[in-house]
mmCIF file of C-alpha atoms in Angstrom:
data_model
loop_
_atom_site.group_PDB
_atom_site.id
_atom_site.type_symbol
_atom_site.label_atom_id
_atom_site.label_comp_id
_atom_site.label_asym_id
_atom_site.label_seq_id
_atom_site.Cartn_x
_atom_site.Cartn_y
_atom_site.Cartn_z
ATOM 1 C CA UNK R 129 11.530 -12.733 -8.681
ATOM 2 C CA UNK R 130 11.252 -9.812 -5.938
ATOM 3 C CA UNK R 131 10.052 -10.800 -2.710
ATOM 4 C CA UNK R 132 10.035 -8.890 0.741
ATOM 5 C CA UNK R 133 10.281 -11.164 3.995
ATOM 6 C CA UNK R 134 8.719 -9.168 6.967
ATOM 7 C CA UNK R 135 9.749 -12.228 9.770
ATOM 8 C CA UNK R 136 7.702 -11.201 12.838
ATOM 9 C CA UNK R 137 4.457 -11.208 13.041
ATOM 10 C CA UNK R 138 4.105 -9.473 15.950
ATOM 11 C CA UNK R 139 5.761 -7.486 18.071
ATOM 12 C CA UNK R 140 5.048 -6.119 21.444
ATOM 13 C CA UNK R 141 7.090 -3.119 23.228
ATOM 14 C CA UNK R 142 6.689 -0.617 26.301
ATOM 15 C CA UNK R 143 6.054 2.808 25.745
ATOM 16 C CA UNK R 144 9.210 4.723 25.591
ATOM 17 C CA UNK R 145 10.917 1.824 24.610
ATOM 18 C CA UNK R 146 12.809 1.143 21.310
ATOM 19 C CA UNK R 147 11.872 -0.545 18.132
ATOM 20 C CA UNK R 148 13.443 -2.299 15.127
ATOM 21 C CA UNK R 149 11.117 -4.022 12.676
ATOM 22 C CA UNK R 150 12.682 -5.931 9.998
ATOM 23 C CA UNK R 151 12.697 -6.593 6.535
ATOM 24 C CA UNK R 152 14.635 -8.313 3.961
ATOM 25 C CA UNK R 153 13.992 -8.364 -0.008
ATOM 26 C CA UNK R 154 15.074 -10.366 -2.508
ATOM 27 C CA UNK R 155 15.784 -8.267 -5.726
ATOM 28 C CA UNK R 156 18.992 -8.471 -8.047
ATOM 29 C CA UNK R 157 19.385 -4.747 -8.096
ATOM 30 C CA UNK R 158 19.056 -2.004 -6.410
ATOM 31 C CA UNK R 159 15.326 -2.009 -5.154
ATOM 32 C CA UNK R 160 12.935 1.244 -4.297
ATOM 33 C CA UNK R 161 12.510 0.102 -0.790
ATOM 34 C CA UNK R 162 9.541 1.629 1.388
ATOM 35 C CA UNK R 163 7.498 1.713 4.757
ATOM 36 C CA UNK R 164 4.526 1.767 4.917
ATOM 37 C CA UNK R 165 2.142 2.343 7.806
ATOM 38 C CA UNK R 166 -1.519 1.239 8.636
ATOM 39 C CA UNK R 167 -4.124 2.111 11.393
ATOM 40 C CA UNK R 168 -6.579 -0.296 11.818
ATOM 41 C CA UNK R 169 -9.489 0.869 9.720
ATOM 42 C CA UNK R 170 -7.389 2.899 7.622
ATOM 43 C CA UNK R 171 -5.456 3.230 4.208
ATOM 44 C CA UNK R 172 -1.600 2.722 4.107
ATOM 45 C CA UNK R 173 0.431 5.677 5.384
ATOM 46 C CA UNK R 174 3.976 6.332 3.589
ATOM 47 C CA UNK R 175 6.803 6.469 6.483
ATOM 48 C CA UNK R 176 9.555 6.449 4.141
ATOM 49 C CA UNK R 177 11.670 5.310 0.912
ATOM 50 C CA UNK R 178 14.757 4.648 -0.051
ATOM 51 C CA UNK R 179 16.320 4.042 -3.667
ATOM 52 C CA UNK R 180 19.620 5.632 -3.691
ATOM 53 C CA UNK R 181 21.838 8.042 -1.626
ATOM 54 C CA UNK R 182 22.150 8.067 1.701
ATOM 55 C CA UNK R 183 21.317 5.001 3.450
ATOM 56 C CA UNK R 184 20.000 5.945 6.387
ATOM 57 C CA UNK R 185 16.594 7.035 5.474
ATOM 58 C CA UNK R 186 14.246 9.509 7.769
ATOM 59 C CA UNK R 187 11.135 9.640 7.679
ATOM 60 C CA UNK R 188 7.716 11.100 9.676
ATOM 61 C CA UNK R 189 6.489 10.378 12.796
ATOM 62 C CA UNK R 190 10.263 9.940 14.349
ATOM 63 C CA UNK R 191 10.998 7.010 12.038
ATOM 64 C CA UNK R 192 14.290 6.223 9.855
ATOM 65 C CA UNK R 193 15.322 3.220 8.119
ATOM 66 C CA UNK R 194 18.536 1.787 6.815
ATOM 67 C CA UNK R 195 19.445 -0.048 3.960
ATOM 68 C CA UNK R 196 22.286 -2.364 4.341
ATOM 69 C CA UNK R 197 22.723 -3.928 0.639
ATOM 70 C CA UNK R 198 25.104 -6.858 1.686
ATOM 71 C CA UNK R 199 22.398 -8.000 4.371
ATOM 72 C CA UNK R 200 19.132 -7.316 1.873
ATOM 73 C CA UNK R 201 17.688 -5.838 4.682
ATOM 74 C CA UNK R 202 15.543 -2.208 4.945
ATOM 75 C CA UNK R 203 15.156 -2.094 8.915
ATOM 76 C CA UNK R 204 12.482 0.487 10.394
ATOM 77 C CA UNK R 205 13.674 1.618 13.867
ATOM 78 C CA UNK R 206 12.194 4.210 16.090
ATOM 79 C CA UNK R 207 14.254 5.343 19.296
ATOM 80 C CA UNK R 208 11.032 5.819 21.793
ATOM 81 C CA UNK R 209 7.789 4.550 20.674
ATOM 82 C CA UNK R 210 4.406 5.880 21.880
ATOM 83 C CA UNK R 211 1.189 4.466 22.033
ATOM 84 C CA UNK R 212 -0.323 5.650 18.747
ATOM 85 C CA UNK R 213 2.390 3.946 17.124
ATOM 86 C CA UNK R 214 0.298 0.523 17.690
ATOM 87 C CA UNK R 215 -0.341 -0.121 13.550
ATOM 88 C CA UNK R 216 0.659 -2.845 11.112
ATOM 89 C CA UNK R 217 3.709 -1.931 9.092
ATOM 90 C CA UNK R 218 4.638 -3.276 6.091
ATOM 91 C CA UNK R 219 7.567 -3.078 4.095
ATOM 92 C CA UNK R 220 7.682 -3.074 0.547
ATOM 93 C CA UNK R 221 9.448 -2.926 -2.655
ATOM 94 C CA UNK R 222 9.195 -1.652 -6.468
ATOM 95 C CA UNK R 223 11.349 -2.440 -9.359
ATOM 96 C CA UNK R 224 11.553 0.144 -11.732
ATOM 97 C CA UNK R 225 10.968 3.307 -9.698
ATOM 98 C CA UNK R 226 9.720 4.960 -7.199
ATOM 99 C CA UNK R 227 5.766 4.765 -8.466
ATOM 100 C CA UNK R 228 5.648 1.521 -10.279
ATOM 101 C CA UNK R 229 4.023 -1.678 -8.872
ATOM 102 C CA UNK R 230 5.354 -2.912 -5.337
ATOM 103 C CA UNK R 231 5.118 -5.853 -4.110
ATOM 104 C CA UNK R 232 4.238 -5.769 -0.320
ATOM 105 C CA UNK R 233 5.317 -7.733 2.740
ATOM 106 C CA UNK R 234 3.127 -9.707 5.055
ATOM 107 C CA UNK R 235 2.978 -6.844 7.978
ATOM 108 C CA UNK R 236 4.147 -6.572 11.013
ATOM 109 C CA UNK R 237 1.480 -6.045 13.971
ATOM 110 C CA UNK R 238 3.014 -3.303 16.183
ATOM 111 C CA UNK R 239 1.516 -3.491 19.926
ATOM 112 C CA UNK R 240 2.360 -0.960 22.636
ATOM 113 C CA UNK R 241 2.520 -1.966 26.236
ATOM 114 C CA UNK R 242 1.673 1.217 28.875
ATOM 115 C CA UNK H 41 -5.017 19.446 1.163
ATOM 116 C CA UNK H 42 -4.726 16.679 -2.176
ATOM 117 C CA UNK H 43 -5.475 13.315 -1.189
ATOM 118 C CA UNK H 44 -7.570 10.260 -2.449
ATOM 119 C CA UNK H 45 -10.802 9.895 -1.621
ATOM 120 C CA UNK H 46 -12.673 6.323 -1.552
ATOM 121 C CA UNK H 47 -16.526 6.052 -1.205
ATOM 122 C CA UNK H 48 -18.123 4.484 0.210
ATOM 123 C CA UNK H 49 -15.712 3.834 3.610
ATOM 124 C CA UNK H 50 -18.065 0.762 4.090
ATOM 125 C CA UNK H 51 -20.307 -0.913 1.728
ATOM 126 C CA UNK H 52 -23.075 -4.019 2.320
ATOM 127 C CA UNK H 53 -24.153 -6.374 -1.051
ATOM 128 C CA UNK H 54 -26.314 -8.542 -0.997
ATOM 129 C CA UNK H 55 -24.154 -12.511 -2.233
ATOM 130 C CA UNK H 56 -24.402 -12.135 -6.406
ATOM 131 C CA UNK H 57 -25.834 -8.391 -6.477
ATOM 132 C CA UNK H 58 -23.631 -6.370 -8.041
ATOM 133 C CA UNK H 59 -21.147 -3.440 -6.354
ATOM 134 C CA UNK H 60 -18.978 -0.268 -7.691
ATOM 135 C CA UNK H 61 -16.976 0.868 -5.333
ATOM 136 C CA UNK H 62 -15.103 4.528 -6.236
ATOM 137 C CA UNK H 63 -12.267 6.337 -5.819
ATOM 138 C CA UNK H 64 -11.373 10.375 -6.711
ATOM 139 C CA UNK H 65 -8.234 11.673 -6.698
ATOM 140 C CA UNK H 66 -6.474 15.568 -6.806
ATOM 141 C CA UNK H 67 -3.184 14.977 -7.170
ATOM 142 C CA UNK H 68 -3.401 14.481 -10.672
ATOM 143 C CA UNK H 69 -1.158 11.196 -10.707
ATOM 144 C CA UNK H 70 -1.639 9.079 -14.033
ATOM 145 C CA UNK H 71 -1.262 5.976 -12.316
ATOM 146 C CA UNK H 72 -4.525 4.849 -10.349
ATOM 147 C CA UNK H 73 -4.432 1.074 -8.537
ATOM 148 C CA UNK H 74 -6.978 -1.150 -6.661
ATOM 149 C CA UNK H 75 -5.849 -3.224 -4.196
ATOM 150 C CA UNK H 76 -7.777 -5.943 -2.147
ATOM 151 C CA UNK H 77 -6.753 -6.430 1.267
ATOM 152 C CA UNK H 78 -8.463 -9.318 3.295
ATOM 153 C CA UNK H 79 -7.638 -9.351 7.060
ATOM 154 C CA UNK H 80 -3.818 -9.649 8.364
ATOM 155 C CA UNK H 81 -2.462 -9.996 5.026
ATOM 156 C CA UNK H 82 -0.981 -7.625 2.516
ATOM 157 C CA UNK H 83 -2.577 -5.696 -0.021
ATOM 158 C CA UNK H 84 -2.851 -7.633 -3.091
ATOM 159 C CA UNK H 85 -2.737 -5.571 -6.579
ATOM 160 C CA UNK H 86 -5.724 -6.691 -8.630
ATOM 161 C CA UNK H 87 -5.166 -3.938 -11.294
ATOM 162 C CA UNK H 88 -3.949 -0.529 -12.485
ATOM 163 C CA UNK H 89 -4.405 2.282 -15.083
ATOM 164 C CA UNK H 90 -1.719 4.193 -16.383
ATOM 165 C CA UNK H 91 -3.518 6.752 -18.032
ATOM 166 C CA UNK H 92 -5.810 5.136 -19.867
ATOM 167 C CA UNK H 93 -4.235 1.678 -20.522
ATOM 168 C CA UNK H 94 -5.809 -0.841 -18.402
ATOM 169 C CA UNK H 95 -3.278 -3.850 -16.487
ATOM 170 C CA UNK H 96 -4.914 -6.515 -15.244
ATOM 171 C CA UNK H 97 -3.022 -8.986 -12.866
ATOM 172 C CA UNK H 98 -3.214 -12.380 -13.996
ATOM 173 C CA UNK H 99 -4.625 -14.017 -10.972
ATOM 174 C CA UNK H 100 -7.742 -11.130 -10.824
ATOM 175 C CA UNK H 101 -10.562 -12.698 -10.942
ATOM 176 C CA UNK H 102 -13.186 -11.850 -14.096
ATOM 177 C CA UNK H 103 -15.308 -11.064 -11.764
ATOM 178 C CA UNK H 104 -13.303 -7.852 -10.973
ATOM 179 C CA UNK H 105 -13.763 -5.023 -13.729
ATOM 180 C CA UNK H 106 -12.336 -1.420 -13.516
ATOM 181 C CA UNK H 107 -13.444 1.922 -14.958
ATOM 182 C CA UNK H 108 -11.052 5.202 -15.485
ATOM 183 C CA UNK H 109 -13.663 7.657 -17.405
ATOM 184 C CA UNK H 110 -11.135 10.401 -16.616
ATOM 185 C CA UNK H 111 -8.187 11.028 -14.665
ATOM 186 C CA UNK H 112 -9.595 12.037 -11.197
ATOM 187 C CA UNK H 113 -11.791 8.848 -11.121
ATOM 188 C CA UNK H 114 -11.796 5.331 -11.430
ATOM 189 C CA UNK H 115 -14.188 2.683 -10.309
ATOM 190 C CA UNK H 116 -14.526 -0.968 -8.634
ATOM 191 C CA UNK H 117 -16.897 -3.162 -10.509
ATOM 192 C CA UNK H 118 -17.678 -6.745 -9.079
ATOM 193 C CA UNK H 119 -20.062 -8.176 -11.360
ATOM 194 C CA UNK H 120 -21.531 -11.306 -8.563
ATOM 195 C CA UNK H 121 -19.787 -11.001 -5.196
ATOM 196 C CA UNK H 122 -18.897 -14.127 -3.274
ATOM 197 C CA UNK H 123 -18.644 -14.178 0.421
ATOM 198 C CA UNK H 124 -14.845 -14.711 -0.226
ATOM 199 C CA UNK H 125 -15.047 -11.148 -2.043
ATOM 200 C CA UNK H 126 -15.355 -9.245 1.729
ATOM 201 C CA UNK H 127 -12.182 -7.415 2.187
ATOM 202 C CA UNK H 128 -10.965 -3.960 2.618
ATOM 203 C CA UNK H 129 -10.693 -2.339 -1.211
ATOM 204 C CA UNK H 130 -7.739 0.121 -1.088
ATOM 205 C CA UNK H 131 -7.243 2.535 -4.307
ATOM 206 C CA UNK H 132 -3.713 4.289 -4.465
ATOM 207 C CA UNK H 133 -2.086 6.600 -7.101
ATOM 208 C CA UNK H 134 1.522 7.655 -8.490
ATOM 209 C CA UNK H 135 2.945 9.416 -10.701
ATOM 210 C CA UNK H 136 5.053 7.661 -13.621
ATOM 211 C CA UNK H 137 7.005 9.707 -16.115
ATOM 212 C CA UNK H 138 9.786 12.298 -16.069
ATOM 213 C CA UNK H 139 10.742 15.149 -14.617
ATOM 214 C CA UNK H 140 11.281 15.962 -11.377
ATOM 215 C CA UNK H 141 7.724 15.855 -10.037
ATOM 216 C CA UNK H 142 7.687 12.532 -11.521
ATOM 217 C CA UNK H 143 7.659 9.287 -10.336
ATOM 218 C CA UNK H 144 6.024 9.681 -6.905
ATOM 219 C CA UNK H 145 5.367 7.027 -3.991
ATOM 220 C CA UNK H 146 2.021 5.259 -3.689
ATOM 221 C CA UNK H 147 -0.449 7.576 -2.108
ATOM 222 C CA UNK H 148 -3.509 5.497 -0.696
ATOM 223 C CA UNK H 149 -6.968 6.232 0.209
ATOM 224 C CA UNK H 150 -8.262 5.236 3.216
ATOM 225 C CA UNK H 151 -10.342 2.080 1.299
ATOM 226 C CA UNK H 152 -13.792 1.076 1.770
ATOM 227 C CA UNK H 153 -14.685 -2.112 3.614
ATOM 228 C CA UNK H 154 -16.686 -4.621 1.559
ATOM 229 C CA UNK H 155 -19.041 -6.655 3.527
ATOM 230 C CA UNK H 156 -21.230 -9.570 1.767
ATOM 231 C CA UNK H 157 -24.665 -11.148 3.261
#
């Protein structure tokens, strides 16, 4: 069965500083991988996908991801973070394309430190 | 700009009265979903349309029904709200089929917050 592991909870970083969030799937082929973004209050924002080509994936807001297939992982990294970045993130994953059902992770809690 | 649209963005029942929650969309995606999202946790899919073809989840409750009278709107329906019913409700849409227009992300609205008394 699929299954996305998002292993931190929380994560705290300084302004300007950089970020990785993680997240590894569990999926026997190759997965629609995405990022999503949410502000508290607010729906889920698309960062970015992934399902084939490159695998170094950009997306808005400064973001990219990269999906490493031997390691089952879709990291979200962001070279200099600012404070409007605070959100929970979550990482998810479809199985048949890019608009069928996807099966979210647990979130990550972003917090920026001034 | 095309978007979905959820109203109301927060909504007070009364425990057992019940609620319809709604959600519009323009981008004229045949895929329409309703996700319930209780506090630091994921969304949880409770159902879907694709078109017109209704797919329940099998762990959504009965007392969570769903409307699509045409393909800009579809509805919430929770027949007797609980108190463990209060959540964020988040509707999202894609686009399934072919071409190259086809088969688009998730776009969500920005949900409406159910609160129970």
């Amino acid at each position: 069965a699929q299954s996305v592991t998002q292993p931190d909870i929380h994560i705290t970083v300084s302004e300007g500083a950089s970020l990785e969030l993680r997240c590894n799937y569990s999926y026997g082929a190759t997965p629609y991988l995405f990022w999503y973004v949410q502000s508290p209050g607010q729906g889920l924002q698309l960062l970015l996908k992934y399902f084939s080509g490159d695998t170094l994936v950009q997306g808005i807001k400064g973001f990219e991801a990269e999906f490493k297939r031997s390691q089952s992982s879709f990291n979200l990294r962001k070279p200099s973070v600012h404070w409007s970045d605070a959100a929970e993130y979550f990482c998810a994953v479809a199985r048949y394309s890019s608009a069928s059902k996807i099966i979210f992770g647990s979130g990550t809690r972003l917090s920026i430190r001034p | 700009d095309a978007m979905v649209i959820q109203n109301p963005r927060y909504q007070v029942t009364q425990f057992g009265k019940p609620v319809t929650l709604s959600c519009s969309q323009t981008l004229n995606h045949n895929v329409m979903y309703w996700y319930q999202q209780k506090s630091s946790q994921a969304p949880k899919l409770l159902f879907h349309y694709y078109d017109k073809d209704f797919n329940n989840e099998a762990d959504t409750p009965d007392n969570f029904q769903s409307r699509r009278p045409n393909t800009s709107f579809c509805f919430l329906d929770i027949r007797s709200p609980g108190l463990g019913d209060a959540a964020m409700y988040l509707c999202a849409t894609s686009r399934l089929g072919q071409g190259i227009y086809s088969n688009q992300p998730q776009h969500f609205g920005d949900g409406t917050r159910l609160s129970i008394l």
